[in-house]
PDB file of C-alpha atoms in Angstrom:
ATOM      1  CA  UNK A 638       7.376   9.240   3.754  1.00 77.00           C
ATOM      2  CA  UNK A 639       5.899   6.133   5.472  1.00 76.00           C
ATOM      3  CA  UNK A 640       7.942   6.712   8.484  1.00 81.00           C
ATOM      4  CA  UNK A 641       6.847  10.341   8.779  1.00 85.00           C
ATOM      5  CA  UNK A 642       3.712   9.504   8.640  1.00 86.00           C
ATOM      6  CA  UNK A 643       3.330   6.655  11.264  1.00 87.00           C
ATOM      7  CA  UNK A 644       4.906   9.032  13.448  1.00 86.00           C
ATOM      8  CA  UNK A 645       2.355  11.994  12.631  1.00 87.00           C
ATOM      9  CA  UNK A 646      -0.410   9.249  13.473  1.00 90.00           C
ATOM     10  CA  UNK A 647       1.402   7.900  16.446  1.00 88.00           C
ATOM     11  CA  UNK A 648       2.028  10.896  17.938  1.00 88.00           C
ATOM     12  CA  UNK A 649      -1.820  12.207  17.695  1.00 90.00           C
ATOM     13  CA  UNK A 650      -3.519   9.127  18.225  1.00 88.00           C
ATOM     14  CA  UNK A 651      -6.581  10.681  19.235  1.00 91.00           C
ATOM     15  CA  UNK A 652      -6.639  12.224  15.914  1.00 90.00           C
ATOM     16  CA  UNK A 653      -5.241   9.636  13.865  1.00 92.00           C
ATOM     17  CA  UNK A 654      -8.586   8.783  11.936  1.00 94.00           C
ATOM     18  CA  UNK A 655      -9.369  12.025  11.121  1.00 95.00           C
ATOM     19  CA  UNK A 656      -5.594  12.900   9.847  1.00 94.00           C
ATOM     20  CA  UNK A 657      -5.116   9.819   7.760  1.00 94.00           C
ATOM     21  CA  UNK A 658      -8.623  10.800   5.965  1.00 94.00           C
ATOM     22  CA  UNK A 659      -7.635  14.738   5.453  1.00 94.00           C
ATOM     23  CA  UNK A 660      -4.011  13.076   4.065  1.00 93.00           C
ATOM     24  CA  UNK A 661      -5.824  10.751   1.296  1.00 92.00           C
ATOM     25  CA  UNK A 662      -8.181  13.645   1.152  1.00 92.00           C
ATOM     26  CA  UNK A 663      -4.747  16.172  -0.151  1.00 93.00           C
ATOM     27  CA  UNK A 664      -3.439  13.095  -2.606  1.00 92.00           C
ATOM     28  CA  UNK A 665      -6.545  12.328  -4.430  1.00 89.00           C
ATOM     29  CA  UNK A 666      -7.453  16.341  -4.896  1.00 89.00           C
ATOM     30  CA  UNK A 667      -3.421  16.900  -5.790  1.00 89.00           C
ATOM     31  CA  UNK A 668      -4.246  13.814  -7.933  1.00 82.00           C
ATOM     32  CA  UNK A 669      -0.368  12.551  -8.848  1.00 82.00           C
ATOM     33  CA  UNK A 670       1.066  11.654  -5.239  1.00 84.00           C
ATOM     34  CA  UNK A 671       0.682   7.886  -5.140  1.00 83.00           C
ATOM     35  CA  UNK A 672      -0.965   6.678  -1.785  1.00 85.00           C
ATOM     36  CA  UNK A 673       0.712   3.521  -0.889  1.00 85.00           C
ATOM     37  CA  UNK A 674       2.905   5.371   1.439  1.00 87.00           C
ATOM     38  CA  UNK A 675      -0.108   5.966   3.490  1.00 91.00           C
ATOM     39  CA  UNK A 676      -2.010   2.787   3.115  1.00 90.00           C
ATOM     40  CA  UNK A 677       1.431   1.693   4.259  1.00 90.00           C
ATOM     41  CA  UNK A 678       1.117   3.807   7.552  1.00 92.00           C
ATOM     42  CA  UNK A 679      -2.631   2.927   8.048  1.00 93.00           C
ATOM     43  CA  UNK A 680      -1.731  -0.767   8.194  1.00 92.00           C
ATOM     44  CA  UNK A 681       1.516  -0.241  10.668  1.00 90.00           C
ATOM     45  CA  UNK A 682      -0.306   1.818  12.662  1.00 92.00           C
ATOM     46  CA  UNK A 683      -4.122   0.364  13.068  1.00 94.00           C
ATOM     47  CA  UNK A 684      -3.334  -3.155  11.568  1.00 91.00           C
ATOM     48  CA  UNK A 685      -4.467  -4.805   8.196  1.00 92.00           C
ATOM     49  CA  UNK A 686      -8.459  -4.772   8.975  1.00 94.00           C
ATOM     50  CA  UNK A 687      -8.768  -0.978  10.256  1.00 95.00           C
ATOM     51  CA  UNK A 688      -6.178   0.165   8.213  1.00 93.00           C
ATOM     52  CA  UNK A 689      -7.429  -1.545   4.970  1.00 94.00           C
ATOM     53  CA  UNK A 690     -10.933   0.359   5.919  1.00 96.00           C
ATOM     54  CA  UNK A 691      -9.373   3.774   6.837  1.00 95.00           C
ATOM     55  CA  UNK A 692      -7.610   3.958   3.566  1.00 93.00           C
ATOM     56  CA  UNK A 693     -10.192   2.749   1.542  1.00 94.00           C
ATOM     57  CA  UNK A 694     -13.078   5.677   3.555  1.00 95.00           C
ATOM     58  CA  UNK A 695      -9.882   8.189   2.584  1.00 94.00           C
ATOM     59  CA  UNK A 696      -9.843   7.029  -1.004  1.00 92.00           C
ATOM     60  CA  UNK A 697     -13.641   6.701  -1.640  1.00 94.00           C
ATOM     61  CA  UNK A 698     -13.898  10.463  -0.057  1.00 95.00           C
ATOM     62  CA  UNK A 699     -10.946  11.459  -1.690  1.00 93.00           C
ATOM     63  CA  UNK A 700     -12.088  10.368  -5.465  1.00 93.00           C
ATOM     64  CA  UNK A 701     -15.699  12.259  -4.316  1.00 95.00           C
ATOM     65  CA  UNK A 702     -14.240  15.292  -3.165  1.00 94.00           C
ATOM     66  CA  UNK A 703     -11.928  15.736  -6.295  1.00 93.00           C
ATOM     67  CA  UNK A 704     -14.586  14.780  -8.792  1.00 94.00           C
ATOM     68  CA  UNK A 705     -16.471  18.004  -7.491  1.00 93.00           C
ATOM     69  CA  UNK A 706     -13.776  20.383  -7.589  1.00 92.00           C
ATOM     70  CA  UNK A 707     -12.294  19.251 -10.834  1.00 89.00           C
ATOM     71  CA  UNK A 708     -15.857  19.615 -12.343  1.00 89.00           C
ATOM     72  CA  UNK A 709     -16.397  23.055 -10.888  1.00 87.00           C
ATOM     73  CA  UNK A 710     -12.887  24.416 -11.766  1.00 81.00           C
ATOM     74  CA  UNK A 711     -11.698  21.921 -14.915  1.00 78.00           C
ATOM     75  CA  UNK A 712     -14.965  21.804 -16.910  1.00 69.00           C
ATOM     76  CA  UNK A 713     -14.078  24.190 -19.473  1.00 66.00           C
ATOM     77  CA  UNK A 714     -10.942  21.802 -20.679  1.00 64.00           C
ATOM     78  CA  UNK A 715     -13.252  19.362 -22.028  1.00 59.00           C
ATOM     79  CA  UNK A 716     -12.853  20.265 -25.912  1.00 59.00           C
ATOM     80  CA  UNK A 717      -8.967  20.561 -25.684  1.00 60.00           C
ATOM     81  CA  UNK A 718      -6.629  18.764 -27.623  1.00 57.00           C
ATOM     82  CA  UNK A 719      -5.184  15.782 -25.560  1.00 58.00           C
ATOM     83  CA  UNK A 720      -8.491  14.762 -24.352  1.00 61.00           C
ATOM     84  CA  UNK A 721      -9.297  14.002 -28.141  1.00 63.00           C
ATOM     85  CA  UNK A 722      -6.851  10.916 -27.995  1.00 64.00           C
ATOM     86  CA  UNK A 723      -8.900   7.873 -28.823  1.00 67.00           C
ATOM     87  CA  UNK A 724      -8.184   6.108 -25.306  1.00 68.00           C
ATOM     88  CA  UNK A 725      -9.799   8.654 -23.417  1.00 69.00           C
ATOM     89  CA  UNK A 726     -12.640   9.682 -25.622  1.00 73.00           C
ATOM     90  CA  UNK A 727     -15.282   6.773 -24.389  1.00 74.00           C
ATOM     91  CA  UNK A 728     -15.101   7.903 -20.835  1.00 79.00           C
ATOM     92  CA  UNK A 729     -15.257  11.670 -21.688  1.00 74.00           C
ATOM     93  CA  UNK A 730     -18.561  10.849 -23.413  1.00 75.00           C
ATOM     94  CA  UNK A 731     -19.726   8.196 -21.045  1.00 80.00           C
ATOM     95  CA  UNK A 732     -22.547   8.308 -18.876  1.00 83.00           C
ATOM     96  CA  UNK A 733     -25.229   6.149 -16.808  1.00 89.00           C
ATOM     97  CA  UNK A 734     -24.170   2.445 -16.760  1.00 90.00           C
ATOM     98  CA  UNK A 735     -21.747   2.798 -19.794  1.00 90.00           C
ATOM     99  CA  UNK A 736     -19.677   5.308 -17.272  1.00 88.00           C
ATOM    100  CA  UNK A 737     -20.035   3.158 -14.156  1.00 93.00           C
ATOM    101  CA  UNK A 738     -18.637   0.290 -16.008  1.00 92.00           C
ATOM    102  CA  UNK A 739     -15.910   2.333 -17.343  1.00 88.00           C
ATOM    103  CA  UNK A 740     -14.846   4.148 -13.966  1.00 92.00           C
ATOM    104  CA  UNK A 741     -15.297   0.320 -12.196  1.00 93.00           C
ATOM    105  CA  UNK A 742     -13.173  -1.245 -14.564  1.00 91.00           C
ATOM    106  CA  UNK A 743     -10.274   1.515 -14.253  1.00 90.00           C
ATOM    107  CA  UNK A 744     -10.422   1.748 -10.532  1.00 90.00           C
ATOM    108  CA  UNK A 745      -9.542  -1.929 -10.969  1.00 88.00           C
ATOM    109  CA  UNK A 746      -6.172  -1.619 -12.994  1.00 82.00           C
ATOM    110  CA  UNK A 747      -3.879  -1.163 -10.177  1.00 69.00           C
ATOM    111  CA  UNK A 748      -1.424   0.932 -12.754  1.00 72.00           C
ATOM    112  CA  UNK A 749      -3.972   2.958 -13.723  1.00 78.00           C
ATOM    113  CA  UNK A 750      -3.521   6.578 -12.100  1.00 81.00           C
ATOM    114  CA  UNK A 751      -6.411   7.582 -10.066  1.00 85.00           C
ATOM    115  CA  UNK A 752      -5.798  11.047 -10.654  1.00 86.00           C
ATOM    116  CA  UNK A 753      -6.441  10.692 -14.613  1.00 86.00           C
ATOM    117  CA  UNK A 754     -10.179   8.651 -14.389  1.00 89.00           C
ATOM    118  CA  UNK A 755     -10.805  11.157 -11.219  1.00 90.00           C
ATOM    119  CA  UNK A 756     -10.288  14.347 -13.780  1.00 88.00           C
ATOM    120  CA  UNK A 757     -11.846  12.711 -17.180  1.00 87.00           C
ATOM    121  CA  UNK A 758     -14.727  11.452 -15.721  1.00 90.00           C
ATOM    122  CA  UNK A 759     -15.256  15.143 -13.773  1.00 90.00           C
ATOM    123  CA  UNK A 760     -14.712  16.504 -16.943  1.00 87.00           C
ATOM    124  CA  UNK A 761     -17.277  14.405 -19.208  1.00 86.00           C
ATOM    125  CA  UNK A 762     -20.745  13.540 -18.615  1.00 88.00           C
ATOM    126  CA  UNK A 763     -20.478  11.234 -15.928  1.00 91.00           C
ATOM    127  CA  UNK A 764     -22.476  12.198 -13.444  1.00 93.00           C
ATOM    128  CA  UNK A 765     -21.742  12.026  -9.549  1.00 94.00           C
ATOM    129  CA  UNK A 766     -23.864   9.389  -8.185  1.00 95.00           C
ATOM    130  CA  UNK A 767     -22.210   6.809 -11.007  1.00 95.00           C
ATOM    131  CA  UNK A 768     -18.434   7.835 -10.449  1.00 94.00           C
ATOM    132  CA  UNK A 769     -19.050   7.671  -6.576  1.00 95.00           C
ATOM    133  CA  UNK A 770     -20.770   4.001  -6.733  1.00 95.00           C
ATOM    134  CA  UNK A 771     -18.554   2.446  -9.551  1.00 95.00           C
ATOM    135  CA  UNK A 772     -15.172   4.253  -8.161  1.00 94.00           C
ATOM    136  CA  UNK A 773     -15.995   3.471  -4.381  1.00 94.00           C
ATOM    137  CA  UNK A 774     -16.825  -0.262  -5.636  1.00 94.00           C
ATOM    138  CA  UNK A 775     -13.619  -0.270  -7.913  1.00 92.00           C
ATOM    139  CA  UNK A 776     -11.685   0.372  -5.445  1.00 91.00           C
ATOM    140  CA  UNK A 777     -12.283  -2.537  -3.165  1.00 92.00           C
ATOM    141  CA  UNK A 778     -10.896  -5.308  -4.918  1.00 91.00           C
ATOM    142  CA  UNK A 779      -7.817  -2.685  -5.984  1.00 86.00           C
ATOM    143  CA  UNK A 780      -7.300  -1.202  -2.453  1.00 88.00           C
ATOM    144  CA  UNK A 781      -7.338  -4.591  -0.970  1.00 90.00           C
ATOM    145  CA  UNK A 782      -4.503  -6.145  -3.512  1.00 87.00           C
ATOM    146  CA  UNK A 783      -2.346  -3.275  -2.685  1.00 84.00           C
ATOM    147  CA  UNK A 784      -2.953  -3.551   1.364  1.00 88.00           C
ATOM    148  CA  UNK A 785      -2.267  -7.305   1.204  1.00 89.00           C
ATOM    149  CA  UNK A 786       0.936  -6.561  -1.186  1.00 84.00           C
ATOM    150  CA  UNK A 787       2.064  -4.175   1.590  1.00 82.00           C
ATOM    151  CA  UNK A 788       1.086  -6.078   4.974  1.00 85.00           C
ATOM    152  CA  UNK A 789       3.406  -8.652   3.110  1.00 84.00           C
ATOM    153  CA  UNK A 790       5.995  -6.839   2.650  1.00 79.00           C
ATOM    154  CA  UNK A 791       5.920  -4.943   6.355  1.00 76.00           C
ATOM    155  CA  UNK A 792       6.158  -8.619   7.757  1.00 79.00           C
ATOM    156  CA  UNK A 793       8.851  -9.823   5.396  1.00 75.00           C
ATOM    157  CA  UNK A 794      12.180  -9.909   6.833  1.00 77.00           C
ATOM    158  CA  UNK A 795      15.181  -8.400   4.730  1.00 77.00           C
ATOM    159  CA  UNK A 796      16.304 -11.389   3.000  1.00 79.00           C
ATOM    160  CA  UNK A 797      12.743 -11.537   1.210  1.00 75.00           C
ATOM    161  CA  UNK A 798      12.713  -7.555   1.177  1.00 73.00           C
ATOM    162  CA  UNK A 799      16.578  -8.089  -0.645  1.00 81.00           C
ATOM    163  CA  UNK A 800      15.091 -10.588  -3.337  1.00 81.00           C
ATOM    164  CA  UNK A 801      12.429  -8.405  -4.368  1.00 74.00           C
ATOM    165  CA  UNK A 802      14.276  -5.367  -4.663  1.00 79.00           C
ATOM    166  CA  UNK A 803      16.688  -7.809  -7.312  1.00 87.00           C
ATOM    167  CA  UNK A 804      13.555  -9.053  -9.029  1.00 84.00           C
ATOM    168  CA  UNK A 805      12.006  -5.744  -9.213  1.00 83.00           C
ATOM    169  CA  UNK A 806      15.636  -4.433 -10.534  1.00 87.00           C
ATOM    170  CA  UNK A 807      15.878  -7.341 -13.048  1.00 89.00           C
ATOM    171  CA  UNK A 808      12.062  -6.398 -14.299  1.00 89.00           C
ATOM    172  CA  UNK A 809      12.755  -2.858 -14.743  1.00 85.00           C
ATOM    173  CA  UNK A 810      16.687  -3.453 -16.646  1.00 89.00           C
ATOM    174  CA  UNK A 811      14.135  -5.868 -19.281  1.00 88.00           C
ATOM    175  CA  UNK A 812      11.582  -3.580 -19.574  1.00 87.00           C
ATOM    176  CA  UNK A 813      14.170  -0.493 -20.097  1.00 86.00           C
ATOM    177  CA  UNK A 814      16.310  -2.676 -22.497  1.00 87.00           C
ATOM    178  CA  UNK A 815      13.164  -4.062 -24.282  1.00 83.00           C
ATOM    179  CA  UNK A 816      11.690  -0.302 -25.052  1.00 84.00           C
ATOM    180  CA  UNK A 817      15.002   1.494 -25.709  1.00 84.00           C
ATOM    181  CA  UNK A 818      15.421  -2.022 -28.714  1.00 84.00           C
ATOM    182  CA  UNK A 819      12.129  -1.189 -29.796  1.00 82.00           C
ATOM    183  CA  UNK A 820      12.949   2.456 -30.345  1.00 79.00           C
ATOM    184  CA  UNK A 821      16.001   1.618 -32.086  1.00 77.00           C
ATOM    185  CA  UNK A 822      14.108  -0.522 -34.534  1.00 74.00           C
TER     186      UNK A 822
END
């Protein structure tokens, strides 16, 4: 996916700004698509410093832009069962600086899926300005861990991309085997 899109940017450089924005634009509003592929592409394609900024202007307006429409269309699925679960409760019923700090410290988690503070917090009571500020700001530090991961791992050569691909294996087989004992139990 990477691939196709450093071509799509390549090929309409003149563009490219304005494509790259409309692309994080589509994940953020679709709201599951992760968007390393494309901070991936921004960085191949305009280097680290542009392509950090480009993907971070494409994720601020992205988070804005899906904020609005899931409030407009998703409003009414406040009182519905699964958003009664007791770890998503405080930021359904968060606003002012209770809600910034809430959407801030999400936007942080790296793991965390956009997609899911995005849609609560459109949902609840925070209001716009807050989720813009505190999920713009979030995203900084976030964006920036996950463009330096990647810039890394563009420059690393295959031995290095070989031994992560183990470690990453060797995580995941722990993990699996850890969960699937603690099921058992």
């Amino acid at each position: 996916m990477k691939d196709n899109m450093i071509d799509v940017l390549q090929t309409y450089s003149e563009a490219a700004y304005l494509l790259s924005l409309l692309a994080n634009l589509a994940i953020s509003v679709l709201g599951v698509v992760p968007s390393a592929f494309l901070t991936a592409a921004n960085l191949a394609v305009f280097g680290f410093w542009p392509g950090f900024w480009i993907s971070f202007a494409g994720e601020a307006l992205g988070a804005v832009v899906s904020f609005i429409l899931y409030r407009k269309g998703f409003r009414r699925l406040r009182e519905t069962t699964w958003l009664s679960h007791p770890n998503v409760k405080p930021l359904l019923h968060a606003s002012g600086k209770e809600a910034f700090w809430l959407v801030f410290s999400l936007r942080l988690l790296p793991l965390m899926p956009s997609g899911v503070v995005t849609f609560v917090a459109a949902i609840g009571r925070t209001s716009l300005p807050v989720f813009a500020a505190a999920s713009s700001l979030g995203k900084l530090p976030a964006l920036w861990m996950e463009a330096y991961a990647v810039h890394q791992l563009l420059r690393a050569t295959w031995q290095g991309k070989l031994i992560l691909a183990a470690l990453s294996a060797a995580i995941f087989l722990f993990v699996w085997r850890k969960i699937r004992r603690n099921k058992a139990e």
